[in-house]
Short mmCIF file of N, CA, C and O in Angstrom, two decimals:
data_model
loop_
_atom_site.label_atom_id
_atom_site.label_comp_id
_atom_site.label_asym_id
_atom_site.label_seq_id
_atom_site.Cartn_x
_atom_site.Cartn_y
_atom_site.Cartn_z
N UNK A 18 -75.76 108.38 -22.78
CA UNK A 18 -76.16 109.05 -23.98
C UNK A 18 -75.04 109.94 -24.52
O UNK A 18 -75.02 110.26 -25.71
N UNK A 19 -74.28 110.26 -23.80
CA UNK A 19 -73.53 111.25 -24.06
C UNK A 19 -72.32 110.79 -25.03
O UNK A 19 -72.01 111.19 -26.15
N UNK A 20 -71.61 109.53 -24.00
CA UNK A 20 -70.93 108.81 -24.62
C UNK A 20 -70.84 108.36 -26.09
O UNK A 20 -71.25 107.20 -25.93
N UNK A 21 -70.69 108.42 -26.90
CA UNK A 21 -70.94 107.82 -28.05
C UNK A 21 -70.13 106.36 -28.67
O UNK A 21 -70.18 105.80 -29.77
N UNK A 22 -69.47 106.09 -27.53
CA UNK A 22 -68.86 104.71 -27.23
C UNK A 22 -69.49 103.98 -26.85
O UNK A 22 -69.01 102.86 -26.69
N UNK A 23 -70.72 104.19 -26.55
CA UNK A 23 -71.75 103.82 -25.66
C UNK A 23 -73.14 102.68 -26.73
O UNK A 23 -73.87 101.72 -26.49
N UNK A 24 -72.80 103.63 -27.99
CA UNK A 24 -74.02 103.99 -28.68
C UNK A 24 -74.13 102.62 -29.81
O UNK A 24 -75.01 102.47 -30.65
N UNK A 25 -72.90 101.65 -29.55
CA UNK A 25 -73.03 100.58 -30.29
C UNK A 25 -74.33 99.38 -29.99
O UNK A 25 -75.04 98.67 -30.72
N UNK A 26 -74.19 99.61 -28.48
CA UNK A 26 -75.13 98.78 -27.81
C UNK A 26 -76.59 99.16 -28.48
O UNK A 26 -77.37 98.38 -29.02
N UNK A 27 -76.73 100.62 -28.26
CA UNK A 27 -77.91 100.63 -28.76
C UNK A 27 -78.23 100.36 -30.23
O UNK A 27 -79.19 99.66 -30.56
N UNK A 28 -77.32 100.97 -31.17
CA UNK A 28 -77.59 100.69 -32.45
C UNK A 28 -77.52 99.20 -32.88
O UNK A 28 -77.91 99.11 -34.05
N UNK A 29 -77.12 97.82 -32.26
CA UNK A 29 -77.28 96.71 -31.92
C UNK A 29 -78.76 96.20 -31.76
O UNK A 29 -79.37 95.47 -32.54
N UNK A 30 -79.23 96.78 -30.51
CA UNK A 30 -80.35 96.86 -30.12
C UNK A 30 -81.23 97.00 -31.21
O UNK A 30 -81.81 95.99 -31.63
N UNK A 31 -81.47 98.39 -31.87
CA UNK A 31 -82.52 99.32 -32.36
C UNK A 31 -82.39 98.44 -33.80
O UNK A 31 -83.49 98.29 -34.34
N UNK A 32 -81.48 97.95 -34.40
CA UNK A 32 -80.94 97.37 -35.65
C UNK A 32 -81.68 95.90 -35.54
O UNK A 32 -82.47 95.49 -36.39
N UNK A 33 -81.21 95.06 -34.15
CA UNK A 33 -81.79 93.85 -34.53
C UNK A 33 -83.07 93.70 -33.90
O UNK A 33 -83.54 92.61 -34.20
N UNK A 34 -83.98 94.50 -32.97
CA UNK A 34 -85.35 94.80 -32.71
C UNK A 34 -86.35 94.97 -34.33
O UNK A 34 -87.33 94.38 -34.81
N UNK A 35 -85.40 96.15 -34.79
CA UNK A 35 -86.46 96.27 -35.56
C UNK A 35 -86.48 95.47 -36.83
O UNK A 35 -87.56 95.49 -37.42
N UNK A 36 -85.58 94.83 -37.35
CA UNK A 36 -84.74 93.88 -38.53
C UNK A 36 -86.08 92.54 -38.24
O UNK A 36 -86.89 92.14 -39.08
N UNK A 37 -85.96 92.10 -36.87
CA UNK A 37 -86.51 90.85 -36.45
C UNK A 37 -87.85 90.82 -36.84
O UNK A 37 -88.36 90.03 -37.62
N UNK A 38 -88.51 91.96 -36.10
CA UNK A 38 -90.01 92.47 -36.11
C UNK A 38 -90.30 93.17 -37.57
O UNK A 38 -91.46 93.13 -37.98
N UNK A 39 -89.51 93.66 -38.19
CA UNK A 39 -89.30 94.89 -39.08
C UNK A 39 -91.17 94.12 -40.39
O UNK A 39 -92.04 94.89 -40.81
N UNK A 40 -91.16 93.04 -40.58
CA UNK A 40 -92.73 92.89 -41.17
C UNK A 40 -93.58 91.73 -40.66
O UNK A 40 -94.32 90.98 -41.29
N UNK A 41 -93.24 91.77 -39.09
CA UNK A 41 -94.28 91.47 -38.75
C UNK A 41 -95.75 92.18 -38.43
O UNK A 41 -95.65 93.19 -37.73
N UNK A 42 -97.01 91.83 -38.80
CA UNK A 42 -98.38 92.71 -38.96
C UNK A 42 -98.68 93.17 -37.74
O UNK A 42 -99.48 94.10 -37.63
N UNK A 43 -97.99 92.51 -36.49
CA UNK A 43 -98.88 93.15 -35.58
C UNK A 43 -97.60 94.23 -35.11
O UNK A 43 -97.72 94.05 -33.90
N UNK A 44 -96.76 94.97 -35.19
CA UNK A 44 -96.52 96.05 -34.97
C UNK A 44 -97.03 97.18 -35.78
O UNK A 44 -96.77 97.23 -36.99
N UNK A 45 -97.57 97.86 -35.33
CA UNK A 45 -98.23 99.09 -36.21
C UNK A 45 -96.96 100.34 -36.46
O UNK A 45 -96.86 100.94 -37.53
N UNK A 46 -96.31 100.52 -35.63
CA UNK A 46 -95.34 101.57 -35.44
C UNK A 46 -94.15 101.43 -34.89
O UNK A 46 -94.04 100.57 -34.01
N UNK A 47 -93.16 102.11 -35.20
CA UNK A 47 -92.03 101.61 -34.42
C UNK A 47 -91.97 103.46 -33.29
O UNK A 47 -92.26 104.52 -33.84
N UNK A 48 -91.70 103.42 -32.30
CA UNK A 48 -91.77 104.84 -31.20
C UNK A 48 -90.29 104.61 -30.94
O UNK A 48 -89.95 103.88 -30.01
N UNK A 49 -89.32 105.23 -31.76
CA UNK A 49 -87.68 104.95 -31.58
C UNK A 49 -87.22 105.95 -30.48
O UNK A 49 -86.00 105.87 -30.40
N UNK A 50 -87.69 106.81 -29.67
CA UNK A 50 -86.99 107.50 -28.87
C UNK A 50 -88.15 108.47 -27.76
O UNK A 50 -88.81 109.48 -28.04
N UNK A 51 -88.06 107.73 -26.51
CA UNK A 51 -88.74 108.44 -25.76
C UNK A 51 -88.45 109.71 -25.27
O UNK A 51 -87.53 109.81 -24.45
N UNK A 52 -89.32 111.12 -25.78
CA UNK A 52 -89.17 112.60 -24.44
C UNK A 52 -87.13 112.73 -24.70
O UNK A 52 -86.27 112.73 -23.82
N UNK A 53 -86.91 112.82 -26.58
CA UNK A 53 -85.48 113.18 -26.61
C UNK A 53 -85.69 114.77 -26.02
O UNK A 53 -86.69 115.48 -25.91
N UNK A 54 -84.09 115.00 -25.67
CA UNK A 54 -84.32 116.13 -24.65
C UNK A 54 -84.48 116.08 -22.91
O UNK A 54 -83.97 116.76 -22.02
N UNK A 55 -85.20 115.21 -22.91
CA UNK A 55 -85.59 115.47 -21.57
C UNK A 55 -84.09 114.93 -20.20
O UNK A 55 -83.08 114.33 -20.56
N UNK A 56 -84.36 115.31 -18.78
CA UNK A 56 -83.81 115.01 -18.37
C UNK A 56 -82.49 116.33 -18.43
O UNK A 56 -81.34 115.99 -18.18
N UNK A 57 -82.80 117.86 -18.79
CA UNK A 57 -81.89 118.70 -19.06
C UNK A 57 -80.94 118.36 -20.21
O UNK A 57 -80.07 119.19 -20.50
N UNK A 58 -81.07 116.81 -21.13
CA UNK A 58 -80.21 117.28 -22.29
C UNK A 58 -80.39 117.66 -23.36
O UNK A 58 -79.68 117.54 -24.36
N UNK A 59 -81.83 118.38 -23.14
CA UNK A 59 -81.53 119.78 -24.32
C UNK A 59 -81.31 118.94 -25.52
O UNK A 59 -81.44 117.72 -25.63
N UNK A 60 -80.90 119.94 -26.51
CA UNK A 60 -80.02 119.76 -28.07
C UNK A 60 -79.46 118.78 -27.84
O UNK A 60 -79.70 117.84 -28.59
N UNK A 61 -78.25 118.51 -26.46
CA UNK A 61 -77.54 117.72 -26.46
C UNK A 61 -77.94 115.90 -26.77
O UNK A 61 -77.23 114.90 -26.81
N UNK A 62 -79.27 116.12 -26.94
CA UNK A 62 -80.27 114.61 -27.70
C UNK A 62 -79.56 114.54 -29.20
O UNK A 62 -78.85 113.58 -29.51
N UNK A 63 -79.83 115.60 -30.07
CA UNK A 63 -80.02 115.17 -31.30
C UNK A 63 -78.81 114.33 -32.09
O UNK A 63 -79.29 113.61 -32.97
N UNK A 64 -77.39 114.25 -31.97
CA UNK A 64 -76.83 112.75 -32.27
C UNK A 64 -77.14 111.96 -32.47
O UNK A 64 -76.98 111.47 -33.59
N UNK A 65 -78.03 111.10 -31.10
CA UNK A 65 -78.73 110.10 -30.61
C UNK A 65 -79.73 110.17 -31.41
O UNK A 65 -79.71 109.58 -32.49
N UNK A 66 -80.40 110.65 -31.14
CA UNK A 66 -81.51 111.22 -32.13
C UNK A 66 -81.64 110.97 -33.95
O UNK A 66 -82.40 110.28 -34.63
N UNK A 67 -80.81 111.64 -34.18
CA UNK A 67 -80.48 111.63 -35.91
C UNK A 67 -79.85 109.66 -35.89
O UNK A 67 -80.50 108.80 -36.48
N UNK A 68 -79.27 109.52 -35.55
CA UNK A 68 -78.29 108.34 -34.96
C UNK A 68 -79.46 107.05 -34.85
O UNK A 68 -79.31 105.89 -35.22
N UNK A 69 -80.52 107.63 -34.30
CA UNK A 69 -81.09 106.19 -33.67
C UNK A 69 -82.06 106.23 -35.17
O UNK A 69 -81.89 105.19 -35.81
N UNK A 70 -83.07 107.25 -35.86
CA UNK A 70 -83.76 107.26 -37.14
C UNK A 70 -82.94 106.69 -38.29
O UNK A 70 -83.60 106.42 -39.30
N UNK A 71 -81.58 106.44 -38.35
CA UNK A 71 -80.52 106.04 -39.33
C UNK A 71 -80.33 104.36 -39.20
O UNK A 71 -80.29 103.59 -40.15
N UNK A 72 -80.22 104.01 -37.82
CA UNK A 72 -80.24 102.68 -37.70
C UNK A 72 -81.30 101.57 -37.83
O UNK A 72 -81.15 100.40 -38.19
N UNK A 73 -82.73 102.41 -37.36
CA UNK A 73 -83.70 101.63 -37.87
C UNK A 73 -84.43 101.82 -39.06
O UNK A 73 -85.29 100.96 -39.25
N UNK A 74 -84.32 102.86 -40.07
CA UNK A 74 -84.08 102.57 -41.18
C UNK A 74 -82.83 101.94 -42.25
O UNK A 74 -82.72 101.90 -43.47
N UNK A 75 -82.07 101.55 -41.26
CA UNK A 75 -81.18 100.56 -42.07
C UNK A 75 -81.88 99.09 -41.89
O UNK A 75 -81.85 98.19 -42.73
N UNK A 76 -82.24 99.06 -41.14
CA UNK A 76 -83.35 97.87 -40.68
C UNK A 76 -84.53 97.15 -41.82
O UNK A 76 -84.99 96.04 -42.13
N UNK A 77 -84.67 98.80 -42.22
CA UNK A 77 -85.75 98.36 -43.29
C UNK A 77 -87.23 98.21 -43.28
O UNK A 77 -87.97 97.94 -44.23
N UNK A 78 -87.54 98.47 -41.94
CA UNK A 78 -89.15 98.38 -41.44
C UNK A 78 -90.39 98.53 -42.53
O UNK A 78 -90.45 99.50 -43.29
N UNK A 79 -91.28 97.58 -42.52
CA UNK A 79 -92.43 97.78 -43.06
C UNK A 79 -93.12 98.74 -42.48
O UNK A 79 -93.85 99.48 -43.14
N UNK A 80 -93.00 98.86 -41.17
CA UNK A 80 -93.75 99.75 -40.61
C UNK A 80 -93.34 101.50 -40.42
O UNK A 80 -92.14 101.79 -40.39
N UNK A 81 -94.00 102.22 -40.33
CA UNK A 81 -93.43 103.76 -40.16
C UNK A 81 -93.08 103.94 -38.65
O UNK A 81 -93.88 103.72 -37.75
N UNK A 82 -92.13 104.26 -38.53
CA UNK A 82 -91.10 104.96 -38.00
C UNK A 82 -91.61 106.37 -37.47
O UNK A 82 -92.13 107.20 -38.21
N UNK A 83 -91.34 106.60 -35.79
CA UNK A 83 -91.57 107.89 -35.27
C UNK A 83 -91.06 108.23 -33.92
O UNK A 83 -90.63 107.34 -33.20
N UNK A 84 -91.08 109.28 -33.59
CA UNK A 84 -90.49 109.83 -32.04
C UNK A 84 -91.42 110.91 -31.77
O UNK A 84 -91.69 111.93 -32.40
N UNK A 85 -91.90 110.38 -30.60
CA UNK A 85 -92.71 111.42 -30.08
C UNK A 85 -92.93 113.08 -29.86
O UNK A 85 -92.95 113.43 -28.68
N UNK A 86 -93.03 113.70 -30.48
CA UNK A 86 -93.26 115.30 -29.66
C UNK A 86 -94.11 115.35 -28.14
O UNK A 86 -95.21 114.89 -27.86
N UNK A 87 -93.08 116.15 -27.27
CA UNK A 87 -93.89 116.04 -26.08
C UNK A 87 -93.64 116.89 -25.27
O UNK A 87 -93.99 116.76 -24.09
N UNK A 88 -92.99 117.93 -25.71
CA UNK A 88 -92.65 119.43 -25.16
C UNK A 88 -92.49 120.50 -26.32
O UNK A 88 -91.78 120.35 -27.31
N UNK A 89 -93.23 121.51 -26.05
CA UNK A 89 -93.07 121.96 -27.11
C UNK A 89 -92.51 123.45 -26.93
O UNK A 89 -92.98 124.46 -27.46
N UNK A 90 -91.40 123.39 -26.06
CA UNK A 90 -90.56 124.91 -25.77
C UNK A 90 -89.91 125.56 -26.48
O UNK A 90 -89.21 124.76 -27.10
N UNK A 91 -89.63 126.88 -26.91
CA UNK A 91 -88.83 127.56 -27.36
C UNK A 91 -87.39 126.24 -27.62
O UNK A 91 -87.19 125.59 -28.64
N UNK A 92 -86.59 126.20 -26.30
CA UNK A 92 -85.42 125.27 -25.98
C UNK A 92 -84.85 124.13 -26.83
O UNK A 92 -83.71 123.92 -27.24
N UNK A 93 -86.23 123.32 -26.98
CA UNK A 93 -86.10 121.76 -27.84
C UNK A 93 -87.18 122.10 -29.14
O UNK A 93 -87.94 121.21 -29.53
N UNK A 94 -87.19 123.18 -29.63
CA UNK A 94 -87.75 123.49 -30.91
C UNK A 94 -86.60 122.59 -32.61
O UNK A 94 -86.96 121.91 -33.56
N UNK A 95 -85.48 123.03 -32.23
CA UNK A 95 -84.60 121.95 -33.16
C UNK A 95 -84.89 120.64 -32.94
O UNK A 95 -85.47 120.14 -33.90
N UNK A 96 -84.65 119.75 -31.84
CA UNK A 96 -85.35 118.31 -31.52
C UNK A 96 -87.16 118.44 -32.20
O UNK A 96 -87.11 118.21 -33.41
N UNK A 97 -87.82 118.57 -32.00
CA UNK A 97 -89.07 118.82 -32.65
C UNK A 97 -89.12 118.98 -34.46
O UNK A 97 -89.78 118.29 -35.23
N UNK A 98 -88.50 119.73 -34.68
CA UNK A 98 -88.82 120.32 -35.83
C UNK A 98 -87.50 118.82 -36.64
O UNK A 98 -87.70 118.80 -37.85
N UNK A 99 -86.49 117.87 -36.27
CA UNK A 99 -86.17 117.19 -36.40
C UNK A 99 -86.95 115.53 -36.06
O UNK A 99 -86.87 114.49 -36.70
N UNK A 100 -87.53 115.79 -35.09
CA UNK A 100 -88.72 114.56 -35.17
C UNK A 100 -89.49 114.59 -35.52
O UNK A 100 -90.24 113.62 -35.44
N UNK A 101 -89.98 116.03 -36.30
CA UNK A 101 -91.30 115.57 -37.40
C UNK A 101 -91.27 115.55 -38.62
O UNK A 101 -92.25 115.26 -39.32
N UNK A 102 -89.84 115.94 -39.17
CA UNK A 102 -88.83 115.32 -40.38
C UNK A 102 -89.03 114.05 -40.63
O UNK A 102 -89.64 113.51 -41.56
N UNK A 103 -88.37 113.52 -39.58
CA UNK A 103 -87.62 112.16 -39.50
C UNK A 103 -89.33 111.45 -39.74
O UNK A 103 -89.51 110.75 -40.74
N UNK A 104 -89.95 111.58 -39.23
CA UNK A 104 -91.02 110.29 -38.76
C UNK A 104 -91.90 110.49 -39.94
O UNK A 104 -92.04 111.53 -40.57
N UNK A 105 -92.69 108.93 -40.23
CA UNK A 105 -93.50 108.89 -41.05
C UNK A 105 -94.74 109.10 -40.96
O UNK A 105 -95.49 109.32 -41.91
N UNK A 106 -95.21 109.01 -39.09
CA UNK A 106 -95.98 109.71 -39.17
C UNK A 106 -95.61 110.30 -37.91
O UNK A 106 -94.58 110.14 -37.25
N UNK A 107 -96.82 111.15 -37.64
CA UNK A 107 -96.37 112.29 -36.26
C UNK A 107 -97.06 112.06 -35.29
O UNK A 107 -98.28 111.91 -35.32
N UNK A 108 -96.31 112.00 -34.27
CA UNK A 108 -97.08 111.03 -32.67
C UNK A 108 -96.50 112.53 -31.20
O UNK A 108 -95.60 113.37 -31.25
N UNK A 109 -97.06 112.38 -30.61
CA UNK A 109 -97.15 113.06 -29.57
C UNK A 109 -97.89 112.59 -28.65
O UNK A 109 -98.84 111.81 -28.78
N UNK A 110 -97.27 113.28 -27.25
CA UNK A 110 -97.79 113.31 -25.98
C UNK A 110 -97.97 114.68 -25.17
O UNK A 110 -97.13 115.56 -25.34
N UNK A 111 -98.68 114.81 -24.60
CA UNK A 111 -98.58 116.37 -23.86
C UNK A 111 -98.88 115.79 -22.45
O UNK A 111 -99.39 114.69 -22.23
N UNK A 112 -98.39 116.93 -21.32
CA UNK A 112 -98.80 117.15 -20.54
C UNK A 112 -99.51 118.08 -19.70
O UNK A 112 -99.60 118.14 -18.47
N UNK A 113 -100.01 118.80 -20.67
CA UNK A 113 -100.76 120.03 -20.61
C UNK A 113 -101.78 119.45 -20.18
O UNK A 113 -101.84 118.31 -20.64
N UNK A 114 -102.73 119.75 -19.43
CA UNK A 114 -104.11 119.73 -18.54
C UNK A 114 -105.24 119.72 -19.35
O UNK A 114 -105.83 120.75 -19.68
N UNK A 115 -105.58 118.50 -19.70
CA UNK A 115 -107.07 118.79 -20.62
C UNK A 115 -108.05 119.59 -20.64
O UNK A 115 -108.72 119.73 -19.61
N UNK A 116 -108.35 120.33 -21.85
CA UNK A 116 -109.12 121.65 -21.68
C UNK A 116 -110.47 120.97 -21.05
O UNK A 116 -110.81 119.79 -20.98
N UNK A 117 -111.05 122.09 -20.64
CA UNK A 117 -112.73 121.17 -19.88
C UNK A 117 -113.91 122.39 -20.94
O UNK A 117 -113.99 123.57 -21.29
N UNK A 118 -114.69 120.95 -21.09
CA UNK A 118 -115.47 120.95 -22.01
C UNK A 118 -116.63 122.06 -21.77
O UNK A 118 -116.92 122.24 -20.59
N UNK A 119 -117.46 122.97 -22.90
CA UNK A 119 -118.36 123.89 -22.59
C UNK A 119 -119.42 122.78 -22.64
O UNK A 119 -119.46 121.60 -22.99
N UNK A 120 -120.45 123.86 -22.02
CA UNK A 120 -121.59 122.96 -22.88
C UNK A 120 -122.18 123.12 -23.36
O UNK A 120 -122.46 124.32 -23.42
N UNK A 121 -122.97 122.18 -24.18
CA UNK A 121 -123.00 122.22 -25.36
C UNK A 121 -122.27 121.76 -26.43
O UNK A 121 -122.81 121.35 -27.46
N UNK A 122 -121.08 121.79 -26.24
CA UNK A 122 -119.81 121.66 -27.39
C UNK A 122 -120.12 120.12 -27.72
O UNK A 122 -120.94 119.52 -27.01
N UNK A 123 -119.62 119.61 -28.56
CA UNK A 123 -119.49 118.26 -28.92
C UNK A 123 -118.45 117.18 -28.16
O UNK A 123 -117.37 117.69 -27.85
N UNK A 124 -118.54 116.34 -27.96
CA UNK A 124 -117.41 115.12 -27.50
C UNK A 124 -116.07 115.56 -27.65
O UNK A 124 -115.13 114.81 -27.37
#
C-alpha cells in the first residue's frame, strides 16, 4: 500500500473489475476499499483511498460506488469524513456490541 509503484496493479484491477461488470443488473454496489486505515495505517490510507474512488469512476459504473465506515475514532476521522464524500451511498460496519433490547421496545 505504501508503495505507490505498487498501485498500478491495483488500478488495473479496480479499472477492469469494474469497466467489465460496470452495467451489469446484478451488482447492486461496488464496496471499493475494505476498513481503509486499518492495520495501524492511519491517514497513511487516504492516497489509496482518493486513488482507488478515481479509478473506478473512470470505469464509469452504473452502479454507486462506496467504502465502508467502520471505525469511528478521533484518529481516522479524515478517512471517514472522505468516504462519505466520495460514496454514493453510505455503507458501514461496526463492531460495537449490539445494544440489548428493553422491553417492550419494538424490533
Amino acid at each position: 500500500m505504501e508503495s505507490s509503484a505498487r498501485w498500478a496493479v491495483l488500478e488495473g484491477y479496480t479499472k477492469g473489475v469494474v469497466g467489465f461488470f460496470r452495467d451489469d443488473q446484478r451488482v447492486l454496489a461496488w464496496d471499493l476499499y475494505n476498513e481503509p486505515g486499518n492495520s495501524g495505517y492511519g491517514s497513511r490510507s487516504l492516497p489509496l483511498l482518493e486513488s482507488v474512488f478515481e479509478w473506478a469512476r473512470t470505469a464509469a459504473p452504473r452502479q454507486p460506488l462506496t467504502v465502508g465506515i467502520w471505525d469511528e475514532s478521533k484518529e481516522l476521522a479524515e478517512l471517514n469524513n472522505l468516504q462519505a464524500e466520495r460514496s454514493d451511498i453510505i455503507s458501514f460496519h461496526s463492531y460495537r456490541p449490539r445494544p440489548t433490547r428493553r422491553s417492550g421496545s419494538p424490533r
